[in-house]
PDB file of C-alpha atoms in Angstrom:
ATOM      1  CA  MET M   1     -32.438  25.214   8.864  1.00  0.00           C
ATOM      2  CA  ILE M   2     -32.283  23.031  11.998  1.00  0.00           C
ATOM      3  CA  LEU M   3     -32.395  19.916   9.822  1.00  0.00           C
ATOM      4  CA  ALA M   4     -29.681  21.234   7.487  1.00  0.00           C
ATOM      5  CA  LEU M   5     -27.333  22.041  10.366  1.00  0.00           C
ATOM      6  CA  SER M   6     -28.081  18.692  12.006  1.00  0.00           C
ATOM      7  CA  VAL M   7     -27.267  16.747   8.848  1.00  0.00           C
ATOM      8  CA  LEU M   8     -23.962  18.636   8.530  1.00  0.00           C
ATOM      9  CA  ARG M   9     -22.918  16.848  11.730  1.00  0.00           C
ATOM     10  CA  LEU M  10     -22.778  13.613   9.746  1.00  0.00           C
ATOM     11  CA  GLY M  11     -19.620  14.903   8.080  1.00  0.00           C
ATOM     12  CA  GLY M  12     -17.686  14.726  11.344  1.00  0.00           C
ATOM     13  CA  LYS M  13     -17.865  10.989  11.956  1.00  0.00           C
ATOM     14  CA  LEU M  14     -17.921  10.320   8.197  1.00  0.00           C
ATOM     15  CA  GLY M  15     -14.450  11.871   7.947  1.00  0.00           C
ATOM     16  CA  VAL M  16     -13.216   9.853  10.929  1.00  0.00           C
ATOM     17  CA  VAL M  17     -14.524   6.569   9.510  1.00  0.00           C
ATOM     18  CA  LEU M  18     -12.997   7.291   6.090  1.00  0.00           C
ATOM     19  CA  PHE M  19      -9.616   8.194   7.636  1.00  0.00           C
ATOM     20  CA  VAL M  20      -9.434   4.927   9.584  1.00  0.00           C
ATOM     21  CA  MET M  21     -10.765   2.909   6.618  1.00  0.00           C
ATOM     22  CA  ILE M  22      -7.899   4.256   4.514  1.00  0.00           C
ATOM     23  CA  THR M  23      -5.496   3.239   7.287  1.00  0.00           C
ATOM     24  CA  GLY M  24      -6.902  -0.294   7.363  1.00  0.00           C
ATOM     25  CA  TYR M  25      -6.809  -0.533   3.569  1.00  0.00           C
ATOM     26  CA  PHE M  26      -3.112   0.321   3.319  1.00  0.00           C
ATOM     27  CA  MET M  27      -1.901  -1.362   6.518  1.00  0.00           C
ATOM     28  CA  LEU M  28      -3.438  -4.789   5.916  1.00  0.00           C
ATOM     29  CA  ASN M  29      -0.214  -6.194   4.446  1.00  0.00           C
ATOM     30  CA  LYS M  30       2.244  -4.062   6.415  1.00  0.00           C
ATOM     31  CA  GLU M  31       4.194  -4.902   9.544  1.00  0.00           C
ATOM     32  CA  PHE M  32       3.483  -3.007  12.727  1.00  0.00           C
ATOM     33  CA  LYS M  33       6.140  -0.423  13.598  1.00  0.00           C
ATOM     34  CA  TRP M  34       6.384   1.505  16.838  1.00  0.00           C
ATOM     35  CA  ALA M  35       7.763   4.385  14.773  1.00  0.00           C
ATOM     36  CA  ARG M  36       4.179   5.101  13.645  1.00  0.00           C
ATOM     37  CA  ILE M  37       3.099   5.545  17.268  1.00  0.00           C
ATOM     38  CA  LEU M  38       6.133   7.742  17.929  1.00  0.00           C
ATOM     39  CA  ASP M  39       5.378   9.942  14.909  1.00  0.00           C
ATOM     40  CA  LEU M  40       1.742  10.213  15.983  1.00  0.00           C
ATOM     41  CA  SER M  41       2.842  11.154  19.493  1.00  0.00           C
ATOM     42  CA  LYS M  42       5.250  13.862  18.269  1.00  0.00           C
ATOM     43  CA  GLN M  43       2.670  15.397  15.956  1.00  0.00           C
ATOM     44  CA  THR M  44       0.019  15.396  18.683  1.00  0.00           C
ATOM     45  CA  LEU M  45       2.465  16.883  21.201  1.00  0.00           C
ATOM     46  CA  PHE M  46       3.352  19.754  18.843  1.00  0.00           C
ATOM     47  CA  PHE M  47      -0.265  20.786  18.324  1.00  0.00           C
ATOM     48  CA  SER M  48      -1.121  20.200  21.974  1.00  0.00           C
ATOM     49  CA  VAL M  49       1.559  22.675  23.088  1.00  0.00           C
ATOM     50  CA  VAL M  50       0.935  25.216  20.308  1.00  0.00           C
ATOM     51  CA  MET M  51      -2.820  25.264  20.907  1.00  0.00           C
ATOM     52  CA  ALA M  52      -2.319  25.605  24.667  1.00  0.00           C
ATOM     53  CA  VAL M  53      -0.107  28.645  24.024  1.00  0.00           C
ATOM     54  CA  LEU M  54      -2.742  30.128  21.694  1.00  0.00           C
ATOM     55  CA  ALA M  55      -5.490  29.455  24.232  1.00  0.00           C
ATOM     56  CA  TYR M  56      -3.496  31.219  26.937  1.00  0.00           C
ATOM     57  CA  SER M  57      -2.534  34.136  24.659  1.00  0.00           C
ATOM     58  CA  PHE M  58      -5.973  34.827  23.183  1.00  0.00           C
ATOM     59  CA  ALA M  59      -8.446  33.510  25.744  1.00  0.00           C
ATOM     60  CA  GLY M  60      -6.443  33.756  28.948  1.00  0.00           C
ATOM     61  CA  PHE M  61      -6.999  30.021  29.414  1.00  0.00           C
ATOM     62  CA  LYS M  62      -6.192  29.044  33.013  1.00  0.00           C
ATOM     63  CA  THR M  63      -4.357  25.768  33.502  1.00  0.00           C
ATOM     64  CA  VAL M  64      -4.109  23.376  36.408  1.00  0.00           C
ATOM     65  CA  LEU M  65      -1.596  20.581  36.882  1.00  0.00           C
ATOM     66  CA  LEU M  66      -3.786  18.043  35.055  1.00  0.00           C
ATOM     67  CA  ASP M  67      -4.106  20.371  32.045  1.00  0.00           C
ATOM     68  CA  ILE M  68      -0.321  20.779  31.896  1.00  0.00           C
ATOM     69  CA  LEU M  69       0.213  17.021  32.097  1.00  0.00           C
ATOM     70  CA  LYS M  70      -2.349  16.442  29.334  1.00  0.00           C
ATOM     71  CA  MET M  71      -0.619  19.056  27.202  1.00  0.00           C
ATOM     72  CA  LEU M  72       2.791  17.400  27.643  1.00  0.00           C
ATOM     73  CA  PHE M  73       1.527  13.812  27.355  1.00  0.00           C
ATOM     74  CA  PRO M  74      -1.472  14.209  25.022  1.00  0.00           C
ATOM     75  CA  LEU M  75      -1.457  10.673  23.633  1.00  0.00           C
ATOM     76  CA  VAL M  76      -1.218   8.888  26.978  1.00  0.00           C
ATOM     77  CA  LEU M  77      -3.584  11.162  28.929  1.00  0.00           C
ATOM     78  CA  GLY M  78      -6.104  11.654  26.123  1.00  0.00           C
ATOM     79  CA  ASN M  79      -5.820  15.391  25.515  1.00  0.00           C
ATOM     80  CA  TYR M  80      -7.534  14.540  22.220  1.00  0.00           C
ATOM     81  CA  TRP M  81      -9.956  11.624  21.955  1.00  0.00           C
ATOM     82  CA  PHE M  82      -9.050  10.518  18.423  1.00  0.00           C
ATOM     83  CA  PRO M  83      -5.222  10.262  18.479  1.00  0.00           C
ATOM     84  CA  THR M  84      -5.321   8.205  21.681  1.00  0.00           C
ATOM     85  CA  ASP M  85      -7.952   5.787  20.353  1.00  0.00           C
ATOM     86  CA  PHE M  86      -6.296   5.722  16.927  1.00  0.00           C
ATOM     87  CA  ALA M  87      -2.990   4.757  18.563  1.00  0.00           C
ATOM     88  CA  ILE M  88      -4.762   1.853  20.275  1.00  0.00           C
ATOM     89  CA  VAL M  89      -6.164   0.717  16.920  1.00  0.00           C
ATOM     90  CA  LEU M  90      -2.667   0.885  15.393  1.00  0.00           C
ATOM     91  CA  ILE M  91      -1.314  -1.242  18.252  1.00  0.00           C
ATOM     92  CA  LEU M  92      -4.162  -3.722  17.675  1.00  0.00           C
ATOM     93  CA  SER M  93      -3.597  -3.719  13.897  1.00  0.00           C
ATOM     94  CA  PRO M  94      -1.488  -6.943  13.816  1.00  0.00           C
ATOM     95  CA  ILE M  95      -4.352  -8.815  15.500  1.00  0.00           C
ATOM     96  CA  LEU M  96      -6.978  -7.181  13.271  1.00  0.00           C
ATOM     97  CA  ASN M  97      -4.928  -7.972  10.151  1.00  0.00           C
ATOM     98  CA  THR M  98      -4.617 -11.609  11.218  1.00  0.00           C
ATOM     99  CA  VAL M  99      -8.385 -11.836  11.712  1.00  0.00           C
ATOM    100  CA  ILE M 100      -9.036 -10.364   8.247  1.00  0.00           C
ATOM    101  CA  GLN M 101      -6.432 -12.551   6.544  1.00  0.00           C
ATOM    102  CA  SER M 102      -7.495 -15.813   8.194  1.00  0.00           C
ATOM    103  CA  THR M 103     -11.288 -15.512   8.199  1.00  0.00           C
ATOM    104  CA  ASP M 104     -13.586 -16.792   5.478  1.00  0.00           C
ATOM    105  CA  LYS M 105     -15.237 -14.048   3.410  1.00  0.00           C
ATOM    106  CA  LYS M 106     -18.796 -15.124   4.234  1.00  0.00           C
ATOM    107  CA  ILE M 107     -18.172 -15.279   7.978  1.00  0.00           C
ATOM    108  CA  LEU M 108     -16.271 -11.983   7.932  1.00  0.00           C
ATOM    109  CA  THR M 109     -19.034 -10.285   5.947  1.00  0.00           C
ATOM    110  CA  ILE M 110     -21.741 -11.454   8.345  1.00  0.00           C
ATOM    111  CA  GLY M 111     -19.622 -10.451  11.341  1.00  0.00           C
ATOM    112  CA  LEU M 112     -18.822  -6.947  10.051  1.00  0.00           C
ATOM    113  CA  VAL M 113     -22.376  -6.229   8.924  1.00  0.00           C
ATOM    114  CA  GLY M 114     -23.767  -7.552  12.203  1.00  0.00           C
ATOM    115  CA  LEU M 115     -21.421  -5.470  14.344  1.00  0.00           C
ATOM    116  CA  ILE M 116     -21.979  -2.309  12.282  1.00  0.00           C
ATOM    117  CA  VAL M 117     -25.751  -2.763  12.562  1.00  0.00           C
ATOM    118  CA  LEU M 118     -25.443  -3.395  16.303  1.00  0.00           C
ATOM    119  CA  VAL M 119     -23.316  -0.279  16.785  1.00  0.00           C
ATOM    120  CA  GLY M 120     -24.973   1.813  14.077  1.00  0.00           C
ATOM    121  CA  PHE M 121     -28.613   1.434  15.127  1.00  0.00           C
ATOM    122  CA  PRO M 122     -30.082   2.600  18.462  1.00  0.00           C
ATOM    123  CA  ILE M 123     -30.500  -0.988  19.651  1.00  0.00           C
ATOM    124  CA  VAL M 124     -28.187  -1.314  22.644  1.00  0.00           C
ATOM    125  CA  THR M 125     -27.903   2.381  23.555  1.00  0.00           C
ATOM    126  CA  PRO M 126     -29.417   5.550  22.076  1.00  0.00           C
ATOM    127  CA  ASP M 127     -25.906   6.758  21.222  1.00  0.00           C
ATOM    128  CA  MET M 128     -22.885   4.473  20.885  1.00  0.00           C
ATOM    129  CA  LYS M 129     -20.091   6.039  22.933  1.00  0.00           C
ATOM    130  CA  ASN M 130     -17.332   3.439  22.611  1.00  0.00           C
ATOM    131  CA  SER M 131     -15.184   5.126  20.003  1.00  0.00           C
ATOM    132  CA  ILE M 132     -12.533   2.390  19.973  1.00  0.00           C
ATOM    133  CA  VAL M 133     -15.171  -0.120  18.812  1.00  0.00           C
ATOM    134  CA  GLY M 134     -16.201   2.273  16.026  1.00  0.00           C
ATOM    135  CA  LEU M 135     -12.593   2.816  14.934  1.00  0.00           C
ATOM    136  CA  VAL M 136     -11.842  -0.921  14.972  1.00  0.00           C
ATOM    137  CA  LEU M 137     -14.852  -1.563  12.738  1.00  0.00           C
ATOM    138  CA  ALA M 138     -13.744   1.207  10.357  1.00  0.00           C
ATOM    139  CA  TYR M 139     -10.216  -0.255  10.204  1.00  0.00           C
ATOM    140  CA  MET M 140     -11.534  -3.752   9.516  1.00  0.00           C
ATOM    141  CA  LEU M 141     -13.930  -2.445   6.859  1.00  0.00           C
ATOM    142  CA  GLY M 142     -11.053  -0.822   4.957  1.00  0.00           C
ATOM    143  CA  ALA M 143      -8.904  -3.947   5.315  1.00  0.00           C
ATOM    144  CA  TYR M 144     -11.871  -6.079   4.193  1.00  0.00           C
ATOM    145  CA  ILE M 145     -12.180  -4.075   0.962  1.00  0.00           C
ATOM    146  CA  ARG M 146      -8.453  -4.520   0.320  1.00  0.00           C
ATOM    147  CA  LYS M 147      -8.403  -8.243   1.137  1.00  0.00           C
ATOM    148  CA  PHE M 148     -11.245  -9.201  -1.203  1.00  0.00           C
ATOM    149  CA  ASP M 149     -10.628  -6.436  -3.770  1.00  0.00           C
ATOM    150  CA  LEU M 150     -14.290  -5.414  -3.782  1.00  0.00           C
ATOM    151  CA  LYS M 151     -15.637  -3.794  -6.952  1.00  0.00           C
ATOM    152  CA  MET M 152     -19.008  -2.238  -7.788  1.00  0.00           C
ATOM    153  CA  ALA M 153     -20.306  -0.353 -10.801  1.00  0.00           C
ATOM    154  CA  ASN M 154     -19.882   3.412 -10.361  1.00  0.00           C
ATOM    155  CA  VAL M 155     -23.493   4.059 -11.368  1.00  0.00           C
ATOM    156  CA  LYS M 156     -24.762   1.709  -8.655  1.00  0.00           C
ATOM    157  CA  LEU M 157     -22.472   3.316  -6.084  1.00  0.00           C
ATOM    158  CA  ILE M 158     -23.658   6.825  -6.940  1.00  0.00           C
ATOM    159  CA  ILE M 159     -27.338   5.804  -6.806  1.00  0.00           C
ATOM    160  CA  ALA M 160     -26.810   3.982  -3.508  1.00  0.00           C
ATOM    161  CA  LEU M 161     -24.936   6.992  -2.103  1.00  0.00           C
ATOM    162  CA  ILE M 162     -27.727   9.394  -3.051  1.00  0.00           C
ATOM    163  CA  LEU M 163     -30.346   7.079  -1.553  1.00  0.00           C
ATOM    164  CA  ALA M 164     -28.352   6.694   1.673  1.00  0.00           C
ATOM    165  CA  VAL M 165     -27.987  10.466   2.105  1.00  0.00           C
ATOM    166  CA  VAL M 166     -31.639  11.171   1.230  1.00  0.00           C
ATOM    167  CA  LEU M 167     -32.844   8.441   3.586  1.00  0.00           C
ATOM    168  CA  THR M 168     -30.637   9.784   6.389  1.00  0.00           C
ATOM    169  CA  ILE M 169     -32.013  13.295   5.897  1.00  0.00           C
ATOM    170  CA  ALA M 170     -35.617  12.048   5.767  1.00  0.00           C
ATOM    171  CA  ILE M 171     -35.324   9.882   8.898  1.00  0.00           C
ATOM    172  CA  THR M 172     -33.509  12.635  10.804  1.00  0.00           C
ATOM    173  CA  GLY M 173     -36.188  15.149   9.798  1.00  0.00           C
ATOM    174  CA  LEU M 174     -38.956  12.843  10.994  1.00  0.00           C
ATOM    175  CA  LEU M 175     -37.165  12.168  14.281  1.00  0.00           C
ATOM    176  CA  ILE M 176     -36.602  15.882  14.912  1.00  0.00           C
ATOM    177  CA  THR M 177     -40.284  16.568  14.292  1.00  0.00           C
ATOM    178  CA  ALA M 178     -41.456  13.648  16.435  1.00  0.00           C
ATOM    179  CA  SER M 179     -39.052  14.591  19.250  1.00  0.00           C
ATOM    180  CA  GLU M 180     -41.141  17.690  19.951  1.00  0.00           C
ATOM    181  CA  THR M 181     -43.907  15.512  21.374  1.00  0.00           C
ATOM    182  CA  SER M 182     -41.954  12.459  22.510  1.00  0.00           C
ATOM    183  CA  ALA M 183     -39.242  12.448  25.170  1.00  0.00           C
ATOM    184  CA  PHE M 184     -38.221   8.929  24.111  1.00  0.00           C
ATOM    185  CA  ILE M 185     -37.568   9.908  20.483  1.00  0.00           C
ATOM    186  CA  SER M 186     -35.844  13.092  21.620  1.00  0.00           C
ATOM    187  CA  SER M 187     -33.108  10.967  23.207  1.00  0.00           C
ATOM    188  CA  PHE M 188     -31.927   9.700  19.824  1.00  0.00           C
ATOM    189  CA  LYS M 189     -33.340  12.208  17.324  1.00  0.00           C
ATOM    190  CA  LEU M 190     -29.841  12.907  15.957  1.00  0.00           C
ATOM    191  CA  PHE M 191     -28.599   9.332  16.168  1.00  0.00           C
ATOM    192  CA  PHE M 192     -28.218   8.917  12.397  1.00  0.00           C
ATOM    193  CA  VAL M 193     -26.043  12.026  12.013  1.00  0.00           C
ATOM    194  CA  THR M 194     -23.862  11.805  15.134  1.00  0.00           C
ATOM    195  CA  GLY M 195     -21.607   9.145  16.614  1.00  0.00           C
ATOM    196  CA  PHE M 196     -20.614   5.925  14.872  1.00  0.00           C
ATOM    197  CA  ASN M 197     -24.031   5.485  13.253  1.00  0.00           C
ATOM    198  CA  ILE M 198     -25.185   3.269  10.416  1.00  0.00           C
ATOM    199  CA  SER M 199     -25.298   6.246   8.031  1.00  0.00           C
ATOM    200  CA  ALA M 200     -21.650   7.148   8.675  1.00  0.00           C
ATOM    201  CA  PHE M 201     -20.496   3.581   7.991  1.00  0.00           C
ATOM    202  CA  LEU M 202     -22.728   3.156   4.931  1.00  0.00           C
ATOM    203  CA  VAL M 203     -21.891   6.500   3.329  1.00  0.00           C
ATOM    204  CA  ALA M 204     -18.169   6.047   4.118  1.00  0.00           C
ATOM    205  CA  PHE M 205     -18.200   2.595   2.512  1.00  0.00           C
ATOM    206  CA  LEU M 206     -19.883   3.897  -0.651  1.00  0.00           C
ATOM    207  CA  VAL M 207     -17.623   6.967  -0.902  1.00  0.00           C
ATOM    208  CA  PHE M 208     -14.519   4.837  -0.318  1.00  0.00           C
ATOM    209  CA  MET M 209     -15.550   2.313  -2.976  1.00  0.00           C
ATOM    210  CA  LEU M 210     -16.367   5.073  -5.437  1.00  0.00           C
ATOM    211  CA  PHE M 211     -13.056   6.913  -5.130  1.00  0.00           C
ATOM    212  CA  SER M 212     -10.946   3.750  -4.886  1.00  0.00           C
ATOM    213  CA  GLN M 213     -12.158   2.781  -8.368  1.00  0.00           C
ATOM    214  CA  TRP M 214     -11.394   6.166  -9.953  1.00  0.00           C
ATOM    215  CA  ASN M 215      -7.896   6.192 -11.358  1.00  0.00           C
ATOM    216  CA  ILE M 216      -7.045   9.895 -11.205  1.00  0.00           C
ATOM    217  CA  GLY M 217      -3.321   9.226 -11.107  1.00  0.00           C
ATOM    218  CA  TYR M 218      -0.770  11.002  -8.947  1.00  0.00           C
ATOM    219  CA  ILE M 219      -1.679  14.633  -8.292  1.00  0.00           C
ATOM    220  CA  LYS M 220       0.941  16.297  -6.105  1.00  0.00           C
ATOM    221  CA  VAL M 221      -1.323  19.037  -4.760  1.00  0.00           C
ATOM    222  CA  ILE M 222      -4.063  16.612  -3.677  1.00  0.00           C
ATOM    223  CA  ASN M 223      -1.579  14.288  -1.988  1.00  0.00           C
ATOM    224  CA  PHE M 224       0.061  17.197  -0.172  1.00  0.00           C
ATOM    225  CA  VAL M 225      -3.246  18.621   1.075  1.00  0.00           C
ATOM    226  CA  ALA M 226      -4.388  15.140   2.137  1.00  0.00           C
ATOM    227  CA  SER M 227      -1.192  14.629   4.119  1.00  0.00           C
ATOM    228  CA  THR M 228      -1.945  17.720   6.230  1.00  0.00           C
ATOM    229  CA  THR M 229      -5.496  16.783   7.230  1.00  0.00           C
ATOM    230  CA  PHE M 230      -4.505  15.149  10.524  1.00  0.00           C
ATOM    231  CA  GLY M 231      -2.725  18.337  11.512  1.00  0.00           C
ATOM    232  CA  VAL M 232      -5.867  20.306  10.597  1.00  0.00           C
ATOM    233  CA  TYR M 233      -7.854  18.039  12.917  1.00  0.00           C
ATOM    234  CA  LEU M 234      -5.382  18.546  15.774  1.00  0.00           C
ATOM    235  CA  PHE M 235      -5.696  22.299  15.296  1.00  0.00           C
ATOM    236  CA  HIS M 236      -9.472  22.640  15.166  1.00  0.00           C
ATOM    237  CA  ASP M 237     -10.420  20.008  17.765  1.00  0.00           C
ATOM    238  CA  ASN M 238      -8.125  21.125  20.569  1.00  0.00           C
ATOM    239  CA  ARG M 239     -10.120  21.270  23.810  1.00  0.00           C
ATOM    240  CA  SER M 240      -8.432  24.362  25.198  1.00  0.00           C
ATOM    241  CA  PHE M 241      -8.898  26.538  22.103  1.00  0.00           C
ATOM    242  CA  ARG M 242     -11.916  25.325  20.117  1.00  0.00           C
ATOM    243  CA  ILE M 243     -14.566  26.862  22.420  1.00  0.00           C
ATOM    244  CA  TYR M 244     -12.904  30.270  22.196  1.00  0.00           C
ATOM    245  CA  MET M 245     -12.458  29.860  18.425  1.00  0.00           C
ATOM    246  CA  TRP M 246     -16.128  29.024  17.753  1.00  0.00           C
ATOM    247  CA  HIS M 247     -17.745  31.237  20.388  1.00  0.00           C
ATOM    248  CA  GLU M 248     -15.526  34.319  20.203  1.00  0.00           C
ATOM    249  CA  LEU M 249     -13.559  34.414  16.963  1.00  0.00           C
ATOM    250  CA  ILE M 250     -16.238  32.939  14.696  1.00  0.00           C
ATOM    251  CA  ASP M 251     -19.501  33.236  16.696  1.00  0.00           C
ATOM    252  CA  PRO M 252     -22.072  31.738  14.239  1.00  0.00           C
ATOM    253  CA  THR M 253     -24.949  33.184  16.293  1.00  0.00           C
ATOM    254  CA  ARG M 254     -24.489  36.533  14.534  1.00  0.00           C
ATOM    255  CA  TRP M 255     -25.486  34.989  11.180  1.00  0.00           C
ATOM    256  CA  GLN M 256     -28.977  34.122   9.990  1.00  0.00           C
ATOM    257  CA  GLY M 257     -30.407  32.212   7.019  1.00  0.00           C
ATOM    258  CA  ALA M 258     -28.133  31.945   3.979  1.00  0.00           C
ATOM    259  CA  ASN M 259     -25.468  34.009   5.747  1.00  0.00           C
ATOM    260  CA  LEU M 260     -25.178  31.243   8.341  1.00  0.00           C
ATOM    261  CA  ILE M 261     -24.351  28.591   5.719  1.00  0.00           C
ATOM    262  CA  LEU M 262     -21.973  30.934   3.877  1.00  0.00           C
ATOM    263  CA  GLY M 263     -20.295  32.015   7.104  1.00  0.00           C
ATOM    264  CA  LEU M 264     -19.778  28.425   8.222  1.00  0.00           C
ATOM    265  CA  LEU M 265     -18.321  27.421   4.839  1.00  0.00           C
ATOM    266  CA  VAL M 266     -15.892  30.346   4.858  1.00  0.00           C
ATOM    267  CA  SER M 267     -14.955  29.538   8.469  1.00  0.00           C
ATOM    268  CA  VAL M 268     -14.233  25.925   7.559  1.00  0.00           C
ATOM    269  CA  VAL M 269     -11.954  26.993   4.690  1.00  0.00           C
ATOM    270  CA  ILE M 270     -10.051  29.435   6.917  1.00  0.00           C
ATOM    271  CA  ILE M 271      -9.684  26.853   9.699  1.00  0.00           C
ATOM    272  CA  PHE M 272      -8.429  24.272   7.210  1.00  0.00           C
ATOM    273  CA  LEU M 273      -5.881  26.658   5.697  1.00  0.00           C
ATOM    274  CA  PHE M 274      -4.583  27.770   9.103  1.00  0.00           C
ATOM    275  CA  GLY M 275      -4.332  24.150  10.239  1.00  0.00           C
ATOM    276  CA  MET M 276      -2.356  23.381   7.073  1.00  0.00           C
ATOM    277  CA  PHE M 277      -0.079  26.318   7.818  1.00  0.00           C
ATOM    278  CA  LEU M 278       0.685  25.021  11.315  1.00  0.00           C
ATOM    279  CA  GLU M 279       1.298  21.507   9.970  1.00  0.00           C
ATOM    280  CA  ILE M 280       3.743  22.882   7.379  1.00  0.00           C
ATOM    281  CA  ILE M 281       5.571  24.738  10.159  1.00  0.00           C
ATOM    282  CA  ARG M 282       5.701  21.549  12.228  1.00  0.00           C
ATOM    283  CA  ARG M 283       7.204  19.595   9.337  1.00  0.00           C
ATOM    284  CA  SER M 284       9.767  22.303   8.660  1.00  0.00           C
ATOM    285  CA  LEU M 285      10.810  22.378  12.319  1.00  0.00           C
ATOM    286  CA  SER M 286      10.980  18.577  12.413  1.00  0.00           C
ATOM    287  CA  LYS M 287      13.077  18.478   9.256  1.00  0.00           C
ATOM    288  CA  GLY M 288      15.358  21.201  10.615  1.00  0.00           C
ATOM    289  CA  ALA M 289      15.778  19.329  13.900  1.00  0.00           C
ATOM    290  CA  LEU M 290      16.711  16.117  12.065  1.00  0.00           C
ATOM    291  CA  THR M 291      19.215  18.006   9.918  1.00  0.00           C
ATOM    292  CA  LEU M 292      20.754  19.581  13.022  1.00  0.00           C
ATOM    293  CA  VAL M 293      20.995  16.215  14.785  1.00  0.00           C
ATOM    294  CA  GLY M 294      22.625  14.711  11.695  1.00  0.00           C
ATOM    295  CA  LEU M 295      25.103  17.580  11.546  1.00  0.00           C
ATOM    296  CA  VAL M 296      26.001  17.206  15.223  1.00  0.00           C
ATOM    297  CA  LYS M 297      26.462  13.444  14.810  1.00  0.00           C
ATOM    298  CA  GLY M 298      28.664  14.027  11.767  1.00  0.00           C
ATOM    299  CA  LEU M 299      30.873  16.499  13.636  1.00  0.00           C
ATOM    300  CA  TYR M 300      31.081  14.110  16.582  1.00  0.00           C
ATOM    301  CA  ARG M 301      32.211  11.217  14.335  1.00  0.00           C
ATOM    302  CA  LYS M 302      34.721  13.460  12.580  1.00  0.00           C
ATOM    303  CA  ARG M 303      36.172  14.559  15.911  1.00  0.00           C
ATOM    304  CA  ASN M 304      36.482  10.944  17.102  1.00  0.00           C
ATOM    305  CA  ILE M 305      38.253   9.974  13.890  1.00  0.00           C
ATOM    306  CA  GLU M 306      40.707  12.867  14.243  1.00  0.00           C
ATOM    307  CA  VAL M 307      41.383  11.986  17.893  1.00  0.00           C
ATOM    308  CA  SER M 308      41.945   8.316  17.007  1.00  0.00           C
ATOM    309  CA  LYS M 309      44.496   9.330  14.332  1.00  0.00           C
ATOM    310  CA  VAL M 310      46.418  11.469  16.824  1.00  0.00           C
ATOM    311  CA  VAL M 311      46.466   8.662  19.367  1.00  0.00           C
TER     312      VAL M 311
END
């Protein structure tokens, strides 16, 4: 059970790497626009404020001046780790795109593999903490796939994916067992399922390649759900509410055995759906605000025209 729950942690960084890979894939040939940073800031601000209100309402969360400032300026003051670092990667994207576009494939391949191995293995530190480095590598990996239009047989990808997951589970199991008698191994027993590890990059690469080669066409429901995932993240990873949510509302400690897995799966579905609901509300409010601004501008122009005719 400990091994199963530990391996589930791989999904966290796997999702992050895939999200940024997709960004790199589609932004390789696009111009940088500050509007993307502004949209990211507005979305993060909405969830930052809403979650702070929920934390105060349900958990009686006490705030100090720094908490209020983080709530109002979440992107600048790092109220969430990912949006702030992701914004930095977006700002760096013109430089990263230039590097991808102007570098020889062989040199770029060696460089990316070398950096991923350096970051993804416990060579320099037991746990790589520099998230910006991890996100930059994920961005460049997605852009690299787009630039050279990489293709692999689906059968090979599936076999490689299974082997990568099995190997990750086996190594993690061995490290967990060995950590009971070794303080040194205990320091990185979960290295291959947490942080920007080699497993996250490898599995993300294989999953990305596999799905990028499947032509499933345009499915409105899938695209809509996918477009809400960032909002779901902002809901469930809010610092002021997530502890209360997991420890009080959900409280996995009350479940044992199969009930633990089932309870966690149901909790994930509920969290995802509620995050989607909040994101839909945010979009509706944003759309309504834009409509109102457009209406006010239209009335203002009409009034000016009428005044000019009188004059």
